[in-house]
Short mmCIF file of C-alpha atoms and ligand atoms in Angstrom, two decimals:
data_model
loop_
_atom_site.label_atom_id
_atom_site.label_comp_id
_atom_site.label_asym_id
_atom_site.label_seq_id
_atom_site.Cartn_x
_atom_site.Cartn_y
_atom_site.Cartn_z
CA UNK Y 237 0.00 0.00 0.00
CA UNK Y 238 1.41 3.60 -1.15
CA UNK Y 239 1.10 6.52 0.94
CA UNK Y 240 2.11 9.61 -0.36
CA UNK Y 241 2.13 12.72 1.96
CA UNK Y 242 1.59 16.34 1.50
CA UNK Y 243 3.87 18.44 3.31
CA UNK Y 244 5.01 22.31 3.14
CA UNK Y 245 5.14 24.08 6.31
CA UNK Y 246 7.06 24.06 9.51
CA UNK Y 247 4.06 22.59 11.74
CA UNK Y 248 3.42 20.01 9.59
CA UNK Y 249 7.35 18.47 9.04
CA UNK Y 250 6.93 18.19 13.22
CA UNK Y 251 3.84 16.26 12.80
CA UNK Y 252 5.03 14.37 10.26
CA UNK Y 253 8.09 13.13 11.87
CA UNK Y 254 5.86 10.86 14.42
CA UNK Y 255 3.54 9.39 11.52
CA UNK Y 256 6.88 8.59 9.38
CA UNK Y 257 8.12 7.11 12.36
CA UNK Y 258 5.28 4.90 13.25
CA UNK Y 259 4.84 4.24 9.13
CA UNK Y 260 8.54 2.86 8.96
CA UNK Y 261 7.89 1.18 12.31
CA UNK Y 262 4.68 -0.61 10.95
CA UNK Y 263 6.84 -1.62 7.72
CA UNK Y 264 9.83 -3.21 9.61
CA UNK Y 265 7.12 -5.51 11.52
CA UNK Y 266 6.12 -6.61 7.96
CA UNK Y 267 3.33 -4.38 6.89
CA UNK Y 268 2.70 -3.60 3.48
CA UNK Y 269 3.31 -0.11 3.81
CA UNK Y 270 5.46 2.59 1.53
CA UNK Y 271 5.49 6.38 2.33
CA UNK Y 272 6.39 8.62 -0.64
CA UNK Y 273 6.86 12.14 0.33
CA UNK Y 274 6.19 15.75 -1.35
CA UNK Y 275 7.32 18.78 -0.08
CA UNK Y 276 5.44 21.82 -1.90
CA UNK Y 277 8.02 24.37 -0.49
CA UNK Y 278 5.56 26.69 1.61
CA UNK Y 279 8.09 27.08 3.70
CA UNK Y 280 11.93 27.27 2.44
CA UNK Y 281 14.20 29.19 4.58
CA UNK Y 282 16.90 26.43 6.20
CA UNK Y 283 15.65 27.17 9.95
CA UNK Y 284 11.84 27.03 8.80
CA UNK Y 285 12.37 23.65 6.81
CA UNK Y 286 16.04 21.83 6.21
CA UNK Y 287 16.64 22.10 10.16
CA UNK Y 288 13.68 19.75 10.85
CA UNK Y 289 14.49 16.78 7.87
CA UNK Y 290 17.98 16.66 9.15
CA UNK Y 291 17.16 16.56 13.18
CA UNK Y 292 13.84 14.61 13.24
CA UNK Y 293 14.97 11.38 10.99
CA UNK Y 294 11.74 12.48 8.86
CA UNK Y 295 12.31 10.69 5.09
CA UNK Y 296 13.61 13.32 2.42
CA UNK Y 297 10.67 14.34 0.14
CA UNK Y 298 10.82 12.54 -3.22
CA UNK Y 299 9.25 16.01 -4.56
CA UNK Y 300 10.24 19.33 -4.02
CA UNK Y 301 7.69 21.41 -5.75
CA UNK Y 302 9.28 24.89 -4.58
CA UNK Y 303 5.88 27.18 -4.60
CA UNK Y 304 6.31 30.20 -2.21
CA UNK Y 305 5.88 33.55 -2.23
CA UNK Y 306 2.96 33.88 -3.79
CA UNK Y 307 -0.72 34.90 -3.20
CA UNK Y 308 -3.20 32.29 -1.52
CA UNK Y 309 -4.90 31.53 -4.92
CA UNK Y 310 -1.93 31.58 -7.00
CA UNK Y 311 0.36 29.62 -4.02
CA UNK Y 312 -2.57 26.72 -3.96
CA UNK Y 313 -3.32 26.87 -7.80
CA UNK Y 314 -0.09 26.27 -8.27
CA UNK Y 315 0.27 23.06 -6.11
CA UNK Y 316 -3.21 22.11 -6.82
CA UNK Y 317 -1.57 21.35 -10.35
CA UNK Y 318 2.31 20.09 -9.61
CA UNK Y 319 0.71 17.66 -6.62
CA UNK Y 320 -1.37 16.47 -9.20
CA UNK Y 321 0.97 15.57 -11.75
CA UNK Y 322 2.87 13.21 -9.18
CA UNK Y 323 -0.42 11.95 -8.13
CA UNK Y 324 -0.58 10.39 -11.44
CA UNK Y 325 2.57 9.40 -11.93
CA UNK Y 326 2.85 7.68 -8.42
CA UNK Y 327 -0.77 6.17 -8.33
CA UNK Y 328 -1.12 6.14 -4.33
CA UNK Y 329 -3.68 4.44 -2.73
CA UNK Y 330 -4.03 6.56 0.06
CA UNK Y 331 -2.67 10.67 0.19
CA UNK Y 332 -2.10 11.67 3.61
CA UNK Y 333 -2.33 15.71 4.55
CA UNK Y 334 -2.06 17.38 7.79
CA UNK Y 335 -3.72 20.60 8.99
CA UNK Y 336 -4.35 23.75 7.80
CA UNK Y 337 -1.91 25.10 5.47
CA UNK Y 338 -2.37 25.83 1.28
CA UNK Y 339 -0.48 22.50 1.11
CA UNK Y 340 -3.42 20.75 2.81
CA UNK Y 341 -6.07 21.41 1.14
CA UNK Y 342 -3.85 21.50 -2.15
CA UNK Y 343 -2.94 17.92 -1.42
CA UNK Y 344 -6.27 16.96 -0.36
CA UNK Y 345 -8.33 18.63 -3.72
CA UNK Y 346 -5.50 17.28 -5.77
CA UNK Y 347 -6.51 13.86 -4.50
CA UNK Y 348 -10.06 14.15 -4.40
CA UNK Y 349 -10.08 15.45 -8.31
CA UNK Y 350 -8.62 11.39 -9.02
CA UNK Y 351 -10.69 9.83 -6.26
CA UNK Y 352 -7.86 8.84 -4.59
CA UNK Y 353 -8.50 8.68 -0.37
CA UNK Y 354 -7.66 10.60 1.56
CA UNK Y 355 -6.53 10.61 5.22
CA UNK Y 356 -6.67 14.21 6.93
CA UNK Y 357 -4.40 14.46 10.22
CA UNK Y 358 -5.72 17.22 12.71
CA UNK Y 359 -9.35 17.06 11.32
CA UNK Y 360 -12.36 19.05 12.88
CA UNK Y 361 -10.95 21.44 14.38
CA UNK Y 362 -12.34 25.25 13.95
CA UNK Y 363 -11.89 28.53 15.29
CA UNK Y 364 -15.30 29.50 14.11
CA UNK Y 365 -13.34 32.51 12.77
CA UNK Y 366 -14.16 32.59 8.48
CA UNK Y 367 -11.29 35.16 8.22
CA UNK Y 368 -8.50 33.35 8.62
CA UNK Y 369 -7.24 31.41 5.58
CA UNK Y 370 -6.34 28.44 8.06
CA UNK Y 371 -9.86 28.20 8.31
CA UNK Y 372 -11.06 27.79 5.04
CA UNK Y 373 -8.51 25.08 4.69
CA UNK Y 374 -9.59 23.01 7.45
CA UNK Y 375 -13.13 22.60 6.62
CA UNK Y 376 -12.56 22.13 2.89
CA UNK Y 377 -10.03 19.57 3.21
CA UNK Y 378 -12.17 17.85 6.24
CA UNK Y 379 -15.33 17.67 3.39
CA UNK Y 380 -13.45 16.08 0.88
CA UNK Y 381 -11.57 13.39 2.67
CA UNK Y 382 -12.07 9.69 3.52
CA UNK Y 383 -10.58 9.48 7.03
CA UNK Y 384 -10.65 12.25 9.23
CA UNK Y 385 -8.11 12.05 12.28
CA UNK Y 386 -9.21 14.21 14.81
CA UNK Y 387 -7.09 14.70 17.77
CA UNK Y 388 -10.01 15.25 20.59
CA UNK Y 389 -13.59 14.16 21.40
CA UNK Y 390 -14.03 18.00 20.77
CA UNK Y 391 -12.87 18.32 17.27
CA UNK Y 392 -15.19 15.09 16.84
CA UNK Y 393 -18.47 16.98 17.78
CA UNK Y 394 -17.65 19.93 15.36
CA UNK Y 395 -17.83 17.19 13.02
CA UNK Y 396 -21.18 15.73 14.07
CA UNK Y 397 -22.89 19.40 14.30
CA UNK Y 398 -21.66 19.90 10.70
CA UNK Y 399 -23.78 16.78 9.89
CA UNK Y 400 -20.51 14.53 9.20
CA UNK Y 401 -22.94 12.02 10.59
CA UNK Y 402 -24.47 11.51 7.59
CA UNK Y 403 -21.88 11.21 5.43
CA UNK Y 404 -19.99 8.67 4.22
CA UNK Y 405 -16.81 9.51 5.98
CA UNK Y 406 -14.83 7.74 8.70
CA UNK Y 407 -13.98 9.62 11.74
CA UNK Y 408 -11.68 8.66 14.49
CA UNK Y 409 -10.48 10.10 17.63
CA UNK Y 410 -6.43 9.03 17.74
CA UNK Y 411 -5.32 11.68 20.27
CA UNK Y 412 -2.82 14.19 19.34
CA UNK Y 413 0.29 13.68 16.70
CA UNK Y 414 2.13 16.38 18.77
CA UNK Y 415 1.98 14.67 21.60
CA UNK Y 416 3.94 11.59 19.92
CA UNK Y 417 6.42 14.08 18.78
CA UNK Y 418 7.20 15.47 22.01
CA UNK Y 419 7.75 12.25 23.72
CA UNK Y 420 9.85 10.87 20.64
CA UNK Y 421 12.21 13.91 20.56
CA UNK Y 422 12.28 14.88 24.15
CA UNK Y 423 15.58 12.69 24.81
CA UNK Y 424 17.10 14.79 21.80
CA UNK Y 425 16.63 18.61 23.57
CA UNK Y 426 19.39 20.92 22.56
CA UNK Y 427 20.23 23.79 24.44
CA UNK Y 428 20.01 26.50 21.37
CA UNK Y 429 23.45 28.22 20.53
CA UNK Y 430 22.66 32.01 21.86
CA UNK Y 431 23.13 33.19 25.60
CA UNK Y 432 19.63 31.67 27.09
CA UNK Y 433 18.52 33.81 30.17
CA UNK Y 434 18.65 32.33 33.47
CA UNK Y 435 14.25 32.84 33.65
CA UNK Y 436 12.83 33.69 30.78
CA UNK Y 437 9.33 33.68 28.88
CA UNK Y 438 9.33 32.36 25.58
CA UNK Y 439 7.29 33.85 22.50
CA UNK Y 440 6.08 33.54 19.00
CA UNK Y 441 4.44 35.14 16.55
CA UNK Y 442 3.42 34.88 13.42
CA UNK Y 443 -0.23 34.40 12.77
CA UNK Y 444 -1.33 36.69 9.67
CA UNK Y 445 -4.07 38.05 11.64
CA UNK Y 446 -1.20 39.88 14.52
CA UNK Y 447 1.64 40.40 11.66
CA UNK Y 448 -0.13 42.12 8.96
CA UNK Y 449 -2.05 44.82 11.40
CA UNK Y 450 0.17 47.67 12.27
CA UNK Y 451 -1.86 48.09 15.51
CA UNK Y 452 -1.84 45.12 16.17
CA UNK Y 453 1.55 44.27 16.51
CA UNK Y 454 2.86 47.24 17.77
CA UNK Y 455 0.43 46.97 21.17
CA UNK Y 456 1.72 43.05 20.97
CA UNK Y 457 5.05 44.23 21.15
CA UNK Y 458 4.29 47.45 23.44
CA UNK Y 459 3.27 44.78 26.09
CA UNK Y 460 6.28 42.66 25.59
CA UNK Y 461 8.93 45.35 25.41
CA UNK Y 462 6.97 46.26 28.81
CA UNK Y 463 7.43 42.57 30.89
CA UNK Y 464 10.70 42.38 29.68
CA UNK Y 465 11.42 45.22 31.85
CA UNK Y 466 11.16 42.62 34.71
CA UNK Y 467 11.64 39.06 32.71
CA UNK Y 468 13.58 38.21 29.62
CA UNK Y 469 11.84 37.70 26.82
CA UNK Y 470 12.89 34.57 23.97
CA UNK Y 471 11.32 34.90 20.71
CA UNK Y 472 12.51 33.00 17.64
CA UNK Y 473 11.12 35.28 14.71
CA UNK Y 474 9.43 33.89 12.12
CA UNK Y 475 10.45 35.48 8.77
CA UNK Y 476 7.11 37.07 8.29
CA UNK Y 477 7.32 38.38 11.77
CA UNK Y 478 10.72 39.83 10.80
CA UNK Y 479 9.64 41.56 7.44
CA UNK Y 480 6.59 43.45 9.23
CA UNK Y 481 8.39 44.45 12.59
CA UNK Y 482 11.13 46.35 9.83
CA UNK Y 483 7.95 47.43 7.68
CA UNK Y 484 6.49 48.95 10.65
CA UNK Y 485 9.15 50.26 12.33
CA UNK Y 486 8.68 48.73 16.06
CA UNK Y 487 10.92 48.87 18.86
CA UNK Y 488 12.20 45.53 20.07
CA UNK Y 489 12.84 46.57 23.58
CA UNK Y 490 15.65 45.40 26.24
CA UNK Y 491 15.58 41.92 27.52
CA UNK Y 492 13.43 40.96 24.36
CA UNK Y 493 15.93 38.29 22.76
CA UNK Y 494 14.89 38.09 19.05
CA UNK Y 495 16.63 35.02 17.17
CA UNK Y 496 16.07 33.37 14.12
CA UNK Y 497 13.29 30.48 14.42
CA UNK Y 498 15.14 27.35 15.89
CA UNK Y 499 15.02 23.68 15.08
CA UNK Y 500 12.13 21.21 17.49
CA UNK Y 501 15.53 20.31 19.29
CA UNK Y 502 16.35 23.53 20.72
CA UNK Y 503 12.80 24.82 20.86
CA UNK Y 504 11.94 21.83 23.15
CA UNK Y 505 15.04 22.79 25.52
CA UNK Y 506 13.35 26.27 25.27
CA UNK Y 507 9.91 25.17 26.43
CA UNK Y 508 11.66 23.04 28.99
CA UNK Y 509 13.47 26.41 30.29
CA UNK Y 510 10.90 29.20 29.97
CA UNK Y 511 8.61 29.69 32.84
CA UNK Y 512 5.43 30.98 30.48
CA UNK Y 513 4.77 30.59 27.12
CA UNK Y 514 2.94 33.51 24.75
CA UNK Y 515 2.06 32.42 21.65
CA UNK Y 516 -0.86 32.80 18.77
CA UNK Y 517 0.82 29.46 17.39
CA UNK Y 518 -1.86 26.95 17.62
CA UNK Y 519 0.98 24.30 17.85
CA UNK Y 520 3.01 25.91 20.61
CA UNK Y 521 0.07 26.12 22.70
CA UNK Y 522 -0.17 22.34 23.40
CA UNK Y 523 3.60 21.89 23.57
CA UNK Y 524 3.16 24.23 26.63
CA UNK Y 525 0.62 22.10 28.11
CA UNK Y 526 2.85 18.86 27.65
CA UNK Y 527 5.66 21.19 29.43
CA UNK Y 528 3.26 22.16 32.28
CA UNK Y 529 4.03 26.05 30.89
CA UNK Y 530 0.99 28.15 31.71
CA UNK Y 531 0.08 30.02 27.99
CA UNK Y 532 -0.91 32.97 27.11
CA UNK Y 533 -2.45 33.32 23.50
CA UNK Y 534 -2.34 36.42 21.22
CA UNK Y 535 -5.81 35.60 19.56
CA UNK Y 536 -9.46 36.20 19.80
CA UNK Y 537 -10.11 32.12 20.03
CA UNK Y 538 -8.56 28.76 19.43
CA UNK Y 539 -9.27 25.57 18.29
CA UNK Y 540 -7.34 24.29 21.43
CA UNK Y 541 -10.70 25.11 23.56
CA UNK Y 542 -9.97 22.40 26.07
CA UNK Y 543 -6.91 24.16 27.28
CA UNK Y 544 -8.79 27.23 28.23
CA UNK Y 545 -11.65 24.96 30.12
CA UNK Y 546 -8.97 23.77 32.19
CA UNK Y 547 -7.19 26.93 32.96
CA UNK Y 548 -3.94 25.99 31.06
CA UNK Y 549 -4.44 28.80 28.58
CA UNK Y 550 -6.15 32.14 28.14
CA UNK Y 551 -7.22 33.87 25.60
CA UNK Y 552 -5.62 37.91 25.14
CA UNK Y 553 -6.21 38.61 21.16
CA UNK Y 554 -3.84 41.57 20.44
CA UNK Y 555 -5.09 43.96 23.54
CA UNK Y 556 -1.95 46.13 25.52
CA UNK Y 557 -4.38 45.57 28.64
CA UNK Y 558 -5.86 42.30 28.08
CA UNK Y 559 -1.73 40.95 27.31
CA UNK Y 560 -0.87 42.77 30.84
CA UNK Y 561 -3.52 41.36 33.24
CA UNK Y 562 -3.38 38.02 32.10
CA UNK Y 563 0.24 37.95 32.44
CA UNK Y 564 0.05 39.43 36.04
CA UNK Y 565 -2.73 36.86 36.83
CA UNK Y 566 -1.05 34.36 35.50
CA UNK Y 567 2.53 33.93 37.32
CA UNK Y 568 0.35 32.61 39.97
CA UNK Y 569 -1.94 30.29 37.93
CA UNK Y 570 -2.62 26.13 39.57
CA UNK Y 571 -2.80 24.55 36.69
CA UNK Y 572 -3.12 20.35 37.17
CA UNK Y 573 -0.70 19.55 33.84
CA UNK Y 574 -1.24 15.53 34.43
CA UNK Y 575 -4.93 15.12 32.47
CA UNK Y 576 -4.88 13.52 29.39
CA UNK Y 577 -6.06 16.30 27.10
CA UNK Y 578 -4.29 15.08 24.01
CA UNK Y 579 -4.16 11.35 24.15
CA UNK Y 580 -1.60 9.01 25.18
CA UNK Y 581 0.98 9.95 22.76
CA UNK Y 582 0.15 6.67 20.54
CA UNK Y 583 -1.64 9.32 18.06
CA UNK Y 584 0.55 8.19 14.96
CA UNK Y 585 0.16 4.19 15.44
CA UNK Y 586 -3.25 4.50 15.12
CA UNK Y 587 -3.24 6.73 12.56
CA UNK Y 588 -1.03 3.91 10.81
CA UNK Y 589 -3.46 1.09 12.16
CA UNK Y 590 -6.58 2.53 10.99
CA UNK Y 591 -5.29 3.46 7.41
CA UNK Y 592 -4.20 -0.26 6.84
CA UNK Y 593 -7.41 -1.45 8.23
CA UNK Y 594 -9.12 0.94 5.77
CA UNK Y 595 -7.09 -0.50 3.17
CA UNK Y 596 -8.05 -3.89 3.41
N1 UDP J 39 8.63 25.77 16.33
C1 UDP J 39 9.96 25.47 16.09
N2 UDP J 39 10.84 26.52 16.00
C2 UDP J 39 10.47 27.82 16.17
C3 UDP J 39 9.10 28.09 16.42
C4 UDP J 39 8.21 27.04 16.49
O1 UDP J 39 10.35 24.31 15.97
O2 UDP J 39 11.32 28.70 16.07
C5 UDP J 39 7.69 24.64 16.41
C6 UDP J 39 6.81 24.63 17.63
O3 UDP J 39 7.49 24.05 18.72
C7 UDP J 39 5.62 23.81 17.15
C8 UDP J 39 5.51 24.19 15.71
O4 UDP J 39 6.77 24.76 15.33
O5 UDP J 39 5.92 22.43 17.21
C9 UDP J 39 4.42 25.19 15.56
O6 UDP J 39 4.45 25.71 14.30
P1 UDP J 39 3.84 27.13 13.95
O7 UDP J 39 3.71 27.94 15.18
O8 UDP J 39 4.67 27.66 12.83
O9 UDP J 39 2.42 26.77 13.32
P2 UDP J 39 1.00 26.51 13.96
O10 UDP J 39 1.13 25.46 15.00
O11 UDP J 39 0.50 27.82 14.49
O12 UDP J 39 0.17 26.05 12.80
#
C-alpha cells in the first residue's frame, strides 16, 4: 500500500516526523506499507524547513515542488496542479495531509479530483473565525476526505454538528500527533546556541491576523517590550514576523531576545526552560501544556478550547491591557498539567493502524 504525503510548512514536518516514524515502524514488523513524500516548499528558509528533515529522521521528500511567495490563490493553484501531476505518476492508494496550510487542502483537492483517499491528520478542528485562511482550509479539506483524524472528542463533535454524521466519511479520535512528537524527541533537547537567560518567557508570533495589522503588533510588542522590563523575553522570529516588525518600524525593547526560528531540538530545551509561554501558534500552545508552561495566547479564540476549560491557557487577542492582566494573573496560575487532554501519545500508530485497516 502507497502513501504519499503532502507536506510544506514548519508545523506540519513536526507532525510528520511521528507518523513517518510509526509508518517505517509498521513496515519493519512486515506491513505492506510505503510512504512517498512531497514537499510543496511553503516554507523554504533552512531554519523554517532543512533544520527539521535533518534533526527529526523524517524521510527526504521525493518532490520538491518549490511554490512560495505567492498569493493564496496563485500559491494553492499552483500546487493544486504540480501535486497532481505526481499523483498520477505515483498512483497512491491513500494521500495523507495534515492541517491547515495551502499545502493541505492542495494535497487533499488534488486527490479528491482522481478519487484517490484521503486521510486528513488534525481534522475538525475550527476557530469559528471565516477570516482566517487556516480556516477555510480546514473545513474544505475535512469535506473532501475519507478518514478524518481528529485529535479530541471536541474536534469530533464539530464534526457531528456539521452533519458529518451523515456522510460517508470515517472519523476517528487518535489523540494528538504532537503529543507523539514530544515524547519521541524529548531525549534529543538541545540547548540552542545564543546566551539563554537564566528565567525567561518564551514567545512567537506569526499568525497573519497579529503580523499584517500595524496596531496590532505594535500593542503586541508594546506589552512585551513592557514585561521584559522585569523578565527576559525569547522569541525566535518567524520570517514574516521579521519583514513586518522592519515594515512597521517597532521597537524591540531590552531583555526581548529576538533570534532566528530554531530547530524542534532547541525549541523543546526552550519550552523546557521558559517559565510561560505567549504564543498565537496553535501548535506551541499544546507543547506548553505537555511542558506544564501556563500560555498565554495572542488571539481572539482557538481551536485548542480544552486548554482554556482547564485553565492551562487564556485567551488575550492583540489587547496592551488584556496581554498585561493576564500575564500578572497568570505567574500565579494552579494549573493540574497531568490530564490527558491530548491522548496518550500513541496518536501516529493508530493513525497507521486505521489506514491499513481501511485499506483492506
Ligand atoms: N517551532 C519550532 N521553532 C520555532 C518556532 C516554532 O520548531 O522557532 C515549532 C513549535 O514548537 C511547534 C511548531 O513549530 O511544534 C508550531 O508551528 P507554527 O507555530 O509555525 O504553526 P502553527 O502550530 O501555528 O500552525
Amino acid at each position: 500500500m502507497k502513501i504519499v504525503t503532502v507536506i510544506g510548512a514548519r508545523p506540519q514536518f513536526i507532525k510528520a516526523a511521528a507518523v513517518s516514524d510509526a509508518i517505517l515502524r509498521s513496515a519493519i514488523s512486515g506491513s505492506d506499507i510505503e510512504e512517498v513524500i512531497i514537499h510543496t516548499g511553503q516554507h523554504y528558509d533552512p531554519n523554517m524547513s532543512d533544520v527539521f528533515f535533518n534533526e527529526m529522521n523524517l524521510p527526504k521528500p521525493k518532490y520538491f515542488l518549490n511554490i512560495n511567495g505567492l498569493s493564496h490563490g496563485a500559491m494553492t493553484g499552483q500546487m493544486l496542479e504540480e501535486v497532481e501531476k505526481v499523483l498520477l505518476e505515483e498512483k497512491p492508494d491513500w494521500v495523507l495531509v495534515y492541517g491547515d496550510t495551502n499545502s493541505t487542502l492542495a494535497g487533499a483537492l488534488a486527490a479528491s479530483k482522481l478519487h484517490i483517499k484521503i486521510a486528513h491528520v488534525e481534522a475538525g478542528l475550527r476557530s469559528f473565525n471565516m477570516r482566517m485562511p487556516e480556516e477555510v482550509n480546514r473545513i474544505l479539506t475535512d469535506r473532501v476526505s475519507t478518514l478524518l483524524l481528529c485529535p479530541t472528542q471536541t474536534a469530533v463533535d464539530n464534526l457531528v454538528k456539521e452533519g458529518y454524521n451523515n456522510l460517508n466519511i470515517d472519523v476517528e479520535v487518535t489523540g494528538d500527533v504532537m503529543l507523539d512528537a514530544s515524547n519521541l524527541f524529548v531525549k534529543h533537547a538541545r540547548k540552542p546556541s545564543f546566551d539563554v537567560p537564566e528565567s525567561f518567557i518564551l514567545s512567537t508570533i506569526h499568525r497573519a491576523e497579529n503580523t499584517d495589522d500595524k496596531k496590532k503588533l505594535s500593542e503586541i510588542f508594546r506589552a512585551i517590550n513592557h514585561i521584559a522590563k522585569t523578565t527576559s523575553v525569547v522569541l525566535p522570529l518567524h520570517p514574516r514576523t521579521k519583514n513586518y516588525v522592519s515594515k512597521y518600524d517597532i521597537m524591540i525593547g531590552e531583555n526581548v531576545h529576538i533570534i532566528d526560528p530554531v530547530g524542534y531540538l532547541e525549541m523543546i530545551y526552550l519550552l523546557q526552560h521558559c517559565h510561560m509561554v505567549f504564543t498565537d501558534s496553535g501548535g506551541l500552545q499544546k507543547e506548553a501544556y505537555f511542558f506544564k508552561r501556563f500560555c498565554v495566547t495572542l488571539r481572539e479564540e482557538t481551536e485548542w478550547v480544552e486548554l482554556i476549560e482547564h485553565g492551562a491557557n487564556t485567551l488575550v487577542g492583540s489587547d496592551y491591557v488584556k496581554i498585561m492582566e493576564a500575564y500578572h494573573k497568570s505567574k500565579n496560575a494552579m494549573v493540574d498539567f497531568e490530564k490527558n487532554l491530548y491522548g496518550n501519545g500513541d496518536a501516529s500508530d493508530k493513525i497507521v493502524s486505521t489506514i491499513i485497516n481501511l485499506s483492506n
